[in-house]
PDB file of C-alpha atoms in Angstrom:
ATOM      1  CA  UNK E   8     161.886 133.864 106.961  1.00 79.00           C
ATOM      2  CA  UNK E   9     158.707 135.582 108.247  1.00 95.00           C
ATOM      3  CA  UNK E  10     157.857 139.067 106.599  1.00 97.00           C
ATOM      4  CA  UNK E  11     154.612 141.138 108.238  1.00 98.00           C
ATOM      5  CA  UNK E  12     153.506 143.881 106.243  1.00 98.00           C
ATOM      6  CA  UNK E  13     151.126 146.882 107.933  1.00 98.00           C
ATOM      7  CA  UNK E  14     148.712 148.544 105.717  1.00 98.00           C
ATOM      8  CA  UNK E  15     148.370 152.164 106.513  1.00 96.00           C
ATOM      9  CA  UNK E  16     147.027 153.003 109.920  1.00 95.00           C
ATOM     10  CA  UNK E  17     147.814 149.322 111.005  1.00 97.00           C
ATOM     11  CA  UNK E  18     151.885 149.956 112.358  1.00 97.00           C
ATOM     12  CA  UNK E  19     151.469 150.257 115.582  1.00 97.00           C
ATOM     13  CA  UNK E  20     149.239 146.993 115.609  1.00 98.00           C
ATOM     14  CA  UNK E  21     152.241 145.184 113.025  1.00 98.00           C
ATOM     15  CA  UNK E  22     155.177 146.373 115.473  1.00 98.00           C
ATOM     16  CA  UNK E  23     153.092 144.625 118.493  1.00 98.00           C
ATOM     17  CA  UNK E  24     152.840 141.393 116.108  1.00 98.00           C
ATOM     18  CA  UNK E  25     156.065 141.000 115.083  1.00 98.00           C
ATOM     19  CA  UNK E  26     157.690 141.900 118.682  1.00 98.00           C
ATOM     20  CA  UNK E  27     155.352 138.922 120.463  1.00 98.00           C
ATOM     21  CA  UNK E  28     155.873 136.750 117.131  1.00 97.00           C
ATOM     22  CA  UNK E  29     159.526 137.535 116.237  1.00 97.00           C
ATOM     23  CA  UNK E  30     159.167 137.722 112.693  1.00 98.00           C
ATOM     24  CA  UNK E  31     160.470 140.858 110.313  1.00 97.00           C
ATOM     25  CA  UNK E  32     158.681 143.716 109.641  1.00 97.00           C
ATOM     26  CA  UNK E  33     158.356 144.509 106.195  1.00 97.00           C
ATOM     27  CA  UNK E  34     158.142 147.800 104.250  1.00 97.00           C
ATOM     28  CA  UNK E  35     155.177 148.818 102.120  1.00 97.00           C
ATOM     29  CA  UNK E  36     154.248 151.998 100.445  1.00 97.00           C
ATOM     30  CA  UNK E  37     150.501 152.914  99.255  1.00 97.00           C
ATOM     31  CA  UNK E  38     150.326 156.067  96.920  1.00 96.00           C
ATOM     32  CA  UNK E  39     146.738 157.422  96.249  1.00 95.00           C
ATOM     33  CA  UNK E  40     146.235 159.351  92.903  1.00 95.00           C
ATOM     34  CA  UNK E  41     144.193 162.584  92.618  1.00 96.00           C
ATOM     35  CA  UNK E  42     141.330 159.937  90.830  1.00 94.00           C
ATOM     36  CA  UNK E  43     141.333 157.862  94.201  1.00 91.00           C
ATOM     37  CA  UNK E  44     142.909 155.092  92.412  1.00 94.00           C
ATOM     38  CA  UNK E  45     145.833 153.709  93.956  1.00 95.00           C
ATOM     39  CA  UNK E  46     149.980 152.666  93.800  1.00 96.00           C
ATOM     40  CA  UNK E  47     151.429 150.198  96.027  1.00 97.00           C
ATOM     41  CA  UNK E  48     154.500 148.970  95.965  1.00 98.00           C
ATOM     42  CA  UNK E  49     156.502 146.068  98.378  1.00 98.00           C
ATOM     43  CA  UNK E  50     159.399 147.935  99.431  1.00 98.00           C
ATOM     44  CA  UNK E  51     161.203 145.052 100.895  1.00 97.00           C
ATOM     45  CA  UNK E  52     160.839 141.893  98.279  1.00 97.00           C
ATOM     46  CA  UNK E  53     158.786 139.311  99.296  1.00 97.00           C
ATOM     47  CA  UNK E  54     159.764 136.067 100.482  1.00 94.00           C
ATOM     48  CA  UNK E  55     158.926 132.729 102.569  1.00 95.00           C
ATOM     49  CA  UNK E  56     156.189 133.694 104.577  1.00 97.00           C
ATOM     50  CA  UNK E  57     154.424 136.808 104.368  1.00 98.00           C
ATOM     51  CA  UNK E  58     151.565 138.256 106.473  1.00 98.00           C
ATOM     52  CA  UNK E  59     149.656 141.759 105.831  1.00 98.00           C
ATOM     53  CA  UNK E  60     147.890 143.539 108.724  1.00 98.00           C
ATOM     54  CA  UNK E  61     145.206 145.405 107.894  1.00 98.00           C
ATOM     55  CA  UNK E  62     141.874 146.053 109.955  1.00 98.00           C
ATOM     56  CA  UNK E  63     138.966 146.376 107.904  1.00 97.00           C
ATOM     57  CA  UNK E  64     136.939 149.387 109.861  1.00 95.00           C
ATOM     58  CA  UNK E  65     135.684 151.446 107.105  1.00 94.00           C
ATOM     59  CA  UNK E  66     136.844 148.275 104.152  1.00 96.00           C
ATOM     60  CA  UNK E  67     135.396 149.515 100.978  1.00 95.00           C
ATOM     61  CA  UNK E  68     139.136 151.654 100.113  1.00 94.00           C
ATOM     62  CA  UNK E  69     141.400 149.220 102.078  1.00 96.00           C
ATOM     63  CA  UNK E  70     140.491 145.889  99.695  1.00 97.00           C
ATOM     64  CA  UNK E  71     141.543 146.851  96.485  1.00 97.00           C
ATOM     65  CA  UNK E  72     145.295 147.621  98.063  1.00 97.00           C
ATOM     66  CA  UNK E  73     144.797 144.734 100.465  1.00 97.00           C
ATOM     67  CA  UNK E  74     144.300 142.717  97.148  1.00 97.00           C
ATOM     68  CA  UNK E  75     147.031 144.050  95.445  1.00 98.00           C
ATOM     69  CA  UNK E  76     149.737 143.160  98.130  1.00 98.00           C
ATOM     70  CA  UNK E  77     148.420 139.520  98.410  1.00 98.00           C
ATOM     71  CA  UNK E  78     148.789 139.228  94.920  1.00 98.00           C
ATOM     72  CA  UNK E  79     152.020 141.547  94.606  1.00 98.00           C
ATOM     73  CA  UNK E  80     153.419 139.184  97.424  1.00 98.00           C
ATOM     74  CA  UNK E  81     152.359 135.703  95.763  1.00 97.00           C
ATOM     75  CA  UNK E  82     154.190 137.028  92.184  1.00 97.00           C
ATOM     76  CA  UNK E  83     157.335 138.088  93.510  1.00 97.00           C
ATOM     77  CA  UNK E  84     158.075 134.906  95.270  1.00 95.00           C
ATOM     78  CA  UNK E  85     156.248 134.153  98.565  1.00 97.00           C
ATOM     79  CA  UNK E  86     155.465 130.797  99.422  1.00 97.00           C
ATOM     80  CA  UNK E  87     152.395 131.686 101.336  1.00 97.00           C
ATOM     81  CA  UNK E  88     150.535 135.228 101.862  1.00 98.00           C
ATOM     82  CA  UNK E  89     148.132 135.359 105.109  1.00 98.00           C
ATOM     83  CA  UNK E  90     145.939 137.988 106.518  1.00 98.00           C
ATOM     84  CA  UNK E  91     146.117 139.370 109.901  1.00 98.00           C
ATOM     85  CA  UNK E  92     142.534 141.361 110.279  1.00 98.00           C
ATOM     86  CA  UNK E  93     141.692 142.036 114.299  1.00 98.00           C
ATOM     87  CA  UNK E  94     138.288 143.700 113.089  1.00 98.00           C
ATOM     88  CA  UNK E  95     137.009 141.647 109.860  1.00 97.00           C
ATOM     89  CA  UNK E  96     134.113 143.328 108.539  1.00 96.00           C
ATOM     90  CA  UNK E  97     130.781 142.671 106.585  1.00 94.00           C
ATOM     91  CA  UNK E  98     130.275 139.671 108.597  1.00 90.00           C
ATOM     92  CA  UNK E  99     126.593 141.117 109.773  1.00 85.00           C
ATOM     93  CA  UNK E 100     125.088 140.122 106.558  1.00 83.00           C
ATOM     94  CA  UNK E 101     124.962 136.438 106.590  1.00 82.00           C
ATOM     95  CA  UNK E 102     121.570 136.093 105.081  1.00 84.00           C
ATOM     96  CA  UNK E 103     119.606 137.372 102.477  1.00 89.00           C
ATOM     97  CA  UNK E 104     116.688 139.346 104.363  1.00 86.00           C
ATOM     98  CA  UNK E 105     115.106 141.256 101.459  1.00 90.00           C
ATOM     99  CA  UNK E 106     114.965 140.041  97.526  1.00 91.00           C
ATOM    100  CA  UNK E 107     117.348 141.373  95.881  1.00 93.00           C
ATOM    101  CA  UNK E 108     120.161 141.604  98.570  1.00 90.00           C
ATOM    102  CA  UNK E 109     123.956 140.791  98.428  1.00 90.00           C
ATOM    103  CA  UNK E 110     125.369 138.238 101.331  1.00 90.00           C
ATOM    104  CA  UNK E 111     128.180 140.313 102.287  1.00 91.00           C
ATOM    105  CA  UNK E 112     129.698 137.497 104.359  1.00 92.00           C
ATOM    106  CA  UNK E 113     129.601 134.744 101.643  1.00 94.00           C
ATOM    107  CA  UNK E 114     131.161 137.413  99.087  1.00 95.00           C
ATOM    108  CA  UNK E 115     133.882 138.797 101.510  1.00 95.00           C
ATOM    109  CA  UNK E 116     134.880 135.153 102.448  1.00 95.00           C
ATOM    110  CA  UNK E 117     135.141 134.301  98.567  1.00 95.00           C
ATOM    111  CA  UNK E 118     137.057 137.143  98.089  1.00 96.00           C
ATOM    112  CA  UNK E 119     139.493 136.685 101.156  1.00 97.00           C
ATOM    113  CA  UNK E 120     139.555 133.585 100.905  1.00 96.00           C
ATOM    114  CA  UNK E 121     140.782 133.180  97.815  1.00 96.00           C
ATOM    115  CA  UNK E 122     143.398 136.033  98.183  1.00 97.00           C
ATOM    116  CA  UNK E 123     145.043 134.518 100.827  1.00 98.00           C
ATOM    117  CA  UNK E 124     146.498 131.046 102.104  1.00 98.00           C
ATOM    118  CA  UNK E 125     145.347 131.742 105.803  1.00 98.00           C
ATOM    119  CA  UNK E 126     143.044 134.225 107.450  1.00 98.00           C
ATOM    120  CA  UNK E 127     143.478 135.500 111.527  1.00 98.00           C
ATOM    121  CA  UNK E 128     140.972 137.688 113.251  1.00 98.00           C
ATOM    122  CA  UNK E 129     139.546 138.836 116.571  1.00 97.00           C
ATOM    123  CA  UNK E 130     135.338 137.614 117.403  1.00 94.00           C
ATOM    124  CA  UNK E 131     133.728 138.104 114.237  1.00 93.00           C
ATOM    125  CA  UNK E 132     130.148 139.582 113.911  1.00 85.00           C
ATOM    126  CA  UNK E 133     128.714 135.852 113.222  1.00 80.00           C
ATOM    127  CA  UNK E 134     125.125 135.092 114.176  1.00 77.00           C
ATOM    128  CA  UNK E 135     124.362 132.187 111.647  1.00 78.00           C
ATOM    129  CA  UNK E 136     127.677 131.516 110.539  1.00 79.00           C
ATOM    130  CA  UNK E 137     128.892 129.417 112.873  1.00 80.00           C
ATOM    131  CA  UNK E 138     132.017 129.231 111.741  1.00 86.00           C
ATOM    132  CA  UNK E 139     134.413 130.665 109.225  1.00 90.00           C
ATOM    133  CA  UNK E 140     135.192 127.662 107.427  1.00 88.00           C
ATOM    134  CA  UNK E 141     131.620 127.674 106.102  1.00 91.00           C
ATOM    135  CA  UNK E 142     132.220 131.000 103.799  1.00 92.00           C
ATOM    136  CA  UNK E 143     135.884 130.822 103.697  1.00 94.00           C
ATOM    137  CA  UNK E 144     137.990 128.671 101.472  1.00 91.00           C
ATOM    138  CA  UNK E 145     141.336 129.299 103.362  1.00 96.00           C
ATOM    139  CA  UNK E 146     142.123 128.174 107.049  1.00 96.00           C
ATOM    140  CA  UNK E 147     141.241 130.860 109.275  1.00 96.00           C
ATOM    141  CA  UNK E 148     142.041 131.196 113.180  1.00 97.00           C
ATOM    142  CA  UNK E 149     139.529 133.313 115.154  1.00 96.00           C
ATOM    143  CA  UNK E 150     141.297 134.956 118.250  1.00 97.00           C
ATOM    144  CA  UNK E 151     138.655 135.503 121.401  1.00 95.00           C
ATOM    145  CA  UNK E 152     138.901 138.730 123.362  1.00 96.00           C
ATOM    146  CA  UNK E 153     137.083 137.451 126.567  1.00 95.00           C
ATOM    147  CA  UNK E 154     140.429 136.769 128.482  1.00 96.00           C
ATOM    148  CA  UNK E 155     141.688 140.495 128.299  1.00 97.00           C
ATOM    149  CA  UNK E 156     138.399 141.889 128.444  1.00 97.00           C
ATOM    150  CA  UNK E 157     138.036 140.034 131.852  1.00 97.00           C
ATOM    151  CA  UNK E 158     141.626 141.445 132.552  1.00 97.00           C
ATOM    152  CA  UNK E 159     140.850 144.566 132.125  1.00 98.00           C
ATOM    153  CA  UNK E 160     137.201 144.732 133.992  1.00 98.00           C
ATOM    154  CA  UNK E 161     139.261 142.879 136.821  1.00 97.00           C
ATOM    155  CA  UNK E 162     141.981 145.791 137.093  1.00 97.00           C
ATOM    156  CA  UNK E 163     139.681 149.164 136.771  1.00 97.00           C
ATOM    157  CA  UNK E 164     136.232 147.573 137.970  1.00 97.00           C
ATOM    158  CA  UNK E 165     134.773 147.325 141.881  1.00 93.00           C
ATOM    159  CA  UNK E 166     132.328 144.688 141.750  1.00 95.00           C
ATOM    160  CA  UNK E 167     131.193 144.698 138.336  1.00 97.00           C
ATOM    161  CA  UNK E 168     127.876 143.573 136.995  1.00 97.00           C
ATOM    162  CA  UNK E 169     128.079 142.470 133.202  1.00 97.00           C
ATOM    163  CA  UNK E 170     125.579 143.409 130.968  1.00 96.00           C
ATOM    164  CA  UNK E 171     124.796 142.264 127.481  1.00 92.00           C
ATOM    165  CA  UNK E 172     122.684 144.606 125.274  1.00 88.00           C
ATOM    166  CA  UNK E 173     121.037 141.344 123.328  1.00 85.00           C
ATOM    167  CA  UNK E 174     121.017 137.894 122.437  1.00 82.00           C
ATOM    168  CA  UNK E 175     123.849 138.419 120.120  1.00 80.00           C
ATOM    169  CA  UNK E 176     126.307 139.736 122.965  1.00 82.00           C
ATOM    170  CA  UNK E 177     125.200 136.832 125.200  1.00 84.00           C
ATOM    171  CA  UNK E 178     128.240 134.797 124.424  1.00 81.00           C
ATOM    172  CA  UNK E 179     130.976 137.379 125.080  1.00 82.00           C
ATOM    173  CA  UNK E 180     128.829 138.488 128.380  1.00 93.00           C
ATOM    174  CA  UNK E 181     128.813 134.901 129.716  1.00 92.00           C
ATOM    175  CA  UNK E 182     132.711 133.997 128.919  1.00 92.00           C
ATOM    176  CA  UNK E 183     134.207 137.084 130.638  1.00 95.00           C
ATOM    177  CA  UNK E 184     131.638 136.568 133.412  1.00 95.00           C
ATOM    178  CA  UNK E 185     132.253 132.937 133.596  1.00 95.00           C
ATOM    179  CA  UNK E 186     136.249 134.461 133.969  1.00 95.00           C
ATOM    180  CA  UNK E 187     135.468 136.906 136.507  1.00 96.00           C
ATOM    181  CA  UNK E 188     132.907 135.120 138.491  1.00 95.00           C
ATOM    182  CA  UNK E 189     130.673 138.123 138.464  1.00 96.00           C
ATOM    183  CA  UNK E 190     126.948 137.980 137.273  1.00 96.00           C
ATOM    184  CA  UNK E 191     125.513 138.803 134.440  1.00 94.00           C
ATOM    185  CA  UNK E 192     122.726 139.523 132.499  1.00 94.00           C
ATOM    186  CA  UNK E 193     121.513 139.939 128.534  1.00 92.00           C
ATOM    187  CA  UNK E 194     118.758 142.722 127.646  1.00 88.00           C
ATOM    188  CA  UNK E 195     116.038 142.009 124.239  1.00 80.00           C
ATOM    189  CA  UNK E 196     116.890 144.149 121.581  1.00 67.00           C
ATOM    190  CA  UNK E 197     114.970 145.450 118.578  1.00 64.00           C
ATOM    191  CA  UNK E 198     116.209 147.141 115.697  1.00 58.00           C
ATOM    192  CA  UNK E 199     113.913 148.966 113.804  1.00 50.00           C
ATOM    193  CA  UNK E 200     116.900 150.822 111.596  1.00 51.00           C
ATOM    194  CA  UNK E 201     120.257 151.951 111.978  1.00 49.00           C
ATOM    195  CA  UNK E 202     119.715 154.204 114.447  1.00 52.00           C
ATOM    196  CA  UNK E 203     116.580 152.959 115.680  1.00 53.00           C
ATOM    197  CA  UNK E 204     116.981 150.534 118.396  1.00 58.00           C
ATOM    198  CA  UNK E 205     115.030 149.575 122.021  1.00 68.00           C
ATOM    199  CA  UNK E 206     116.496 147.463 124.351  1.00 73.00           C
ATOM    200  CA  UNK E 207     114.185 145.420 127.266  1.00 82.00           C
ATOM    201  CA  UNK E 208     116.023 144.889 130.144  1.00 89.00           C
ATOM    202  CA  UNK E 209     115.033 142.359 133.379  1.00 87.00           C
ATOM    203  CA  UNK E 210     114.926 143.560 136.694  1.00 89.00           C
ATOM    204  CA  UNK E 211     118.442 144.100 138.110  1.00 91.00           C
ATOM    205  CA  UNK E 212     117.605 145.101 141.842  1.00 91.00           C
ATOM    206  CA  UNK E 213     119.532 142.107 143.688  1.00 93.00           C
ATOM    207  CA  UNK E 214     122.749 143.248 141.650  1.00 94.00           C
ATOM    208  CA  UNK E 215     122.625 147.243 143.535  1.00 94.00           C
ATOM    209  CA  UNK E 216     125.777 148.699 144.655  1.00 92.00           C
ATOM    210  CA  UNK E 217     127.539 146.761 141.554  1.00 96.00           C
ATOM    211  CA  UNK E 218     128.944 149.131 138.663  1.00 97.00           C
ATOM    212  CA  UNK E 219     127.225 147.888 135.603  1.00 97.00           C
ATOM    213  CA  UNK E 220     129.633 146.798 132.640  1.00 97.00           C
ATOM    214  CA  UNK E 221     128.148 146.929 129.163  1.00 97.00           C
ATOM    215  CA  UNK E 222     129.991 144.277 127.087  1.00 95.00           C
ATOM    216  CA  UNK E 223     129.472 144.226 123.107  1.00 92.00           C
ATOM    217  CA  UNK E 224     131.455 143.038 120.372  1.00 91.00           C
ATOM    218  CA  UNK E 225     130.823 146.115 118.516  1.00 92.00           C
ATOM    219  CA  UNK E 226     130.013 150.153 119.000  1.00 90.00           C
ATOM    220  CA  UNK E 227     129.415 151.919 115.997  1.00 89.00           C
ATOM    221  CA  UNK E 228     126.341 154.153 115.913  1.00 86.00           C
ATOM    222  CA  UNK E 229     126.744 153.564 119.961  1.00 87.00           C
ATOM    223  CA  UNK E 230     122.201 153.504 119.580  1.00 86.00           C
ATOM    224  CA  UNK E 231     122.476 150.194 121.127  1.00 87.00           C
ATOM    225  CA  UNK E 232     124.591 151.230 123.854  1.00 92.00           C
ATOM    226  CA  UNK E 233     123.030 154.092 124.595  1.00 92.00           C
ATOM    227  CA  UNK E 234     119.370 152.591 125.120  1.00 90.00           C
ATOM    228  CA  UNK E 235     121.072 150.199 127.620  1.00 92.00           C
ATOM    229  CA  UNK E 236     122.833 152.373 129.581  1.00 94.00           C
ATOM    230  CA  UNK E 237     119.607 154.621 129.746  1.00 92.00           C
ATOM    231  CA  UNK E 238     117.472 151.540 131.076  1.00 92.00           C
ATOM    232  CA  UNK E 239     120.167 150.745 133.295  1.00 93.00           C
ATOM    233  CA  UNK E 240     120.123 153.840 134.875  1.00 93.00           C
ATOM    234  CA  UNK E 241     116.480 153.526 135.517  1.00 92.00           C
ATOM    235  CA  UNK E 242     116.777 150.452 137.470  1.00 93.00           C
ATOM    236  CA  UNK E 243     120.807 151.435 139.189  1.00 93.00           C
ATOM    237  CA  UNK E 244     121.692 154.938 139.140  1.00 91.00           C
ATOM    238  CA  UNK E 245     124.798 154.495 141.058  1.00 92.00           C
ATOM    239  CA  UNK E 246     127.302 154.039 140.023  1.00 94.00           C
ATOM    240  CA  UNK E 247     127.453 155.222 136.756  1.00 94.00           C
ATOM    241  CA  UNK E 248     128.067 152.077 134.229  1.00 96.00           C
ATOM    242  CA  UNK E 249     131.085 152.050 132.148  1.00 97.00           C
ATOM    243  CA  UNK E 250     131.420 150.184 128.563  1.00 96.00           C
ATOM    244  CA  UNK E 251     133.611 148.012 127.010  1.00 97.00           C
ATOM    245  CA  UNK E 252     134.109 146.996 123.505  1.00 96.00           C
ATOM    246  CA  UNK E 253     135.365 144.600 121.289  1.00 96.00           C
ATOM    247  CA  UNK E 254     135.900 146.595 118.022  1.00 96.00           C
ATOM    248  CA  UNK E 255     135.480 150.039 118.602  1.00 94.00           C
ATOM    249  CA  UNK E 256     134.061 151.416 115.149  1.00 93.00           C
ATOM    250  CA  UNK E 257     132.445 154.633 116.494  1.00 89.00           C
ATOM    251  CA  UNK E 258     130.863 157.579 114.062  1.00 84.00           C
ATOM    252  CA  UNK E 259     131.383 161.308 114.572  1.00 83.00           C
ATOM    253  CA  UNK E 260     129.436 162.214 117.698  1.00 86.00           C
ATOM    254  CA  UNK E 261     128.633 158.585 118.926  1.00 89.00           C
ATOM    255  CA  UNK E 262     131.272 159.236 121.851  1.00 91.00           C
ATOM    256  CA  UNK E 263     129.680 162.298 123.097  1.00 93.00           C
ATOM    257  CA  UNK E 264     126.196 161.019 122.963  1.00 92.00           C
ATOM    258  CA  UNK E 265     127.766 157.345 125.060  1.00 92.00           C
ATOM    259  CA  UNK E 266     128.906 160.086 127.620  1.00 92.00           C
ATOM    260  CA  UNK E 267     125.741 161.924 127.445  1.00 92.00           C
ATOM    261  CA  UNK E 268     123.365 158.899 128.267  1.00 92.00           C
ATOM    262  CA  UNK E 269     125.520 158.553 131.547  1.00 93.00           C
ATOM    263  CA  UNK E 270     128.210 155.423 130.317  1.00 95.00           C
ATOM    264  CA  UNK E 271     131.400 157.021 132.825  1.00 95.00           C
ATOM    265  CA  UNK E 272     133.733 155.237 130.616  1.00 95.00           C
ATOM    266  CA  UNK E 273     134.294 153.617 127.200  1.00 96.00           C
ATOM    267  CA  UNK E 274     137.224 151.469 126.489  1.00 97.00           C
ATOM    268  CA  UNK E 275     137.663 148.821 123.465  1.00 97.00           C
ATOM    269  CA  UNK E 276     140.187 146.790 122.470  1.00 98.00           C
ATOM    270  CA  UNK E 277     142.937 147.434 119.929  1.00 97.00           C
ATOM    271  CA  UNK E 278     141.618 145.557 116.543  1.00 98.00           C
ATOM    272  CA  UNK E 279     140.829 149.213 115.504  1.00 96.00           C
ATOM    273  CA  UNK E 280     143.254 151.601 116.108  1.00 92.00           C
ATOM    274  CA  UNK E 281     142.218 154.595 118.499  1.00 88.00           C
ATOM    275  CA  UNK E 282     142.183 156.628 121.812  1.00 88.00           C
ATOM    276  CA  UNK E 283     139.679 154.263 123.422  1.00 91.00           C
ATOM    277  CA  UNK E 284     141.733 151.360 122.538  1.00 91.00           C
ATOM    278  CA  UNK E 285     143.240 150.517 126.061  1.00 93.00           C
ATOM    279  CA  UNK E 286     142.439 146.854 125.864  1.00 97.00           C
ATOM    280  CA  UNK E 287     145.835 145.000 124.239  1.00 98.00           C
ATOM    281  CA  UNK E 288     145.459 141.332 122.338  1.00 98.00           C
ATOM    282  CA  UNK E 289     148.221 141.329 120.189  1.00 98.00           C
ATOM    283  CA  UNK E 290     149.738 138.914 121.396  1.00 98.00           C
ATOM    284  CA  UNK E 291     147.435 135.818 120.921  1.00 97.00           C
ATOM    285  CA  UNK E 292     147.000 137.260 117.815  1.00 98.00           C
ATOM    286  CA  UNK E 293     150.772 137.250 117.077  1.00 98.00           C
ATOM    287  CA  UNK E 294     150.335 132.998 118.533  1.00 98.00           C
ATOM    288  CA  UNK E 295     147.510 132.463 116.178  1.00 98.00           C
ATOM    289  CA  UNK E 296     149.479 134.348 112.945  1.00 98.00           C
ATOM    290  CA  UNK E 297     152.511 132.532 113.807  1.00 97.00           C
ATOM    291  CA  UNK E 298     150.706 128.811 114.316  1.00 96.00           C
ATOM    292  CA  UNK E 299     149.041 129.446 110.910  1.00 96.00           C
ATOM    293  CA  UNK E 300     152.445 130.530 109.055  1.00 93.00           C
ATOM    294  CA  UNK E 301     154.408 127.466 110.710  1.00 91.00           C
ATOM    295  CA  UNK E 302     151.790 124.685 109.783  1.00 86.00           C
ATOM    296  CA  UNK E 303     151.454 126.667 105.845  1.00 72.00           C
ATOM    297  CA  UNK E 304     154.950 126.457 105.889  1.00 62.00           C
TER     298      UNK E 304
END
């Protein structure tokens, strides 16, 4: 017996999982008290081999209950607890770039990883992590969007270029390029802060009459985006580019200003639930959770 259990906001994700997988949906309940401290409680009792799905946009209030149903699971009799996390965050901080500083990756692997038997997400944020293993001490599985994204730009795209916003995005650019046969190219960034960010792009006059495609893993501020799109313009002002995203994670305003600096379009896929999430890849995530649950098993 298979049990997956959504975290709030994650049901529509869960139902997706377990219809692909065919395992059993299973029923939790999260009370928060007037301190902010909070309840949960495993409706249906645990047992065999459970999952929870929670994505981790905005994480710092999700853990602790995240923590507690691993643990709640594991005591009441499950023989294995895994973690089904499209978006995984605080993956960005792999290093230590200023005395002083926490490695968010290396604590957020020790803490997952020792929570759960197995972890399963979609393109983590990795630069010099190469792979998950090296701050996780569970097995993980790391699903990769490139095959619907390509899907997608196929469907809804005339002659699309693809264009990466930096080095980082290079590898998603070139594997959904590589998929589509369509060219591509990958801009310099610098970040300065947050919010503070140029992008360099090259010259992109043999590619005119193609709709540019910005392709990142993630869009939160949408700064990075925006600069693109705004030296894209410059170079091809028709047609108007359109965006697509990994993990949408987008503050209040970000949309407006991504539709303000000319972007036509912004879709993402659905690791984080949302109105932009028209991009679907629940079910290799419902093959990798299952693979992981069968060999644990």
């Amino acid at each position: 017996m298979s049990l997956l259990y959504a975290l709030p906001g994650n049901a529509a994700f869960a139902r997706a999982l377990c219809r692909h997988a065919g395992w059993q949906r299973g029923e939790l309940e999260l009370h928060r008290f007037p301190d902010g401290e909070s309840l949960l409680r495993l409706a249906t009792p645990p047992r065999g081999t459970v999952a929870l799905a929670c994505s981790l946009k905005r994480p710092d209030a999700k853990l602790f209950p995240l923590l507690a149903a691993a643990a709640t699971a594991r005591e009441l009799g499950a023989t294995q607890v895994g973690l089904v996390a499209p978006y995984l965050a605080y993956m960005r901080q792999d290093v230590r770039f200023h005395p002083g500083e926490a490695v968010s990756a290396r604590v957020i692997g020790g803490l997952l990883g020792n929570a759960f038997d197995w972890v399963v997400t979609v393109d983590p944020h990795l630069h010099r992590i190469h792979d998950l293993a090296e701050v996780f001490a569970c097995r993980t599985s790391v699903v990769h969007a490139a095959p619907e994204l390509a899907a997608w730009i196929r469907a809804h795209v005339r002659e699309p270029l693809l264009v990466g916003p930096d080095t980082e995005s290079a590898q998603w650019v070139q594997a959904v390029a590589d998929a589509l046969g369509a060219p591509c190219v990958v801009a310099h960034k610098q970040r300065r802060g947050d919010r503070d960010v140029s992008v360099r792009l090259p010259s992109l006059a043999r590619w005119r009459g193609h709709t540019p495609v910005l392709l990142d893993d993630i869009a939160a501020s949408g700064h990075t985006l925006i600069d693109t799109a705004r030296g894209v313009r410059e170079q091809l002002p028709q047609p108007a580019p359109v965006a697509v995203v990994v993990h949408g994670l987008l503050g209040r305003g970000a949309l407006e200003a991504l539709h303000g600096a000319g972007i036509i379009r912004l879709v993402t896929t659905n690791t984080v639930p949302g109105e932009l999430s028209a991009i679907d890849v629940s079910a290799r995530v419902a093959q990798a959770m299952a693979a992981l649950g069968a060999a644990g098993g």
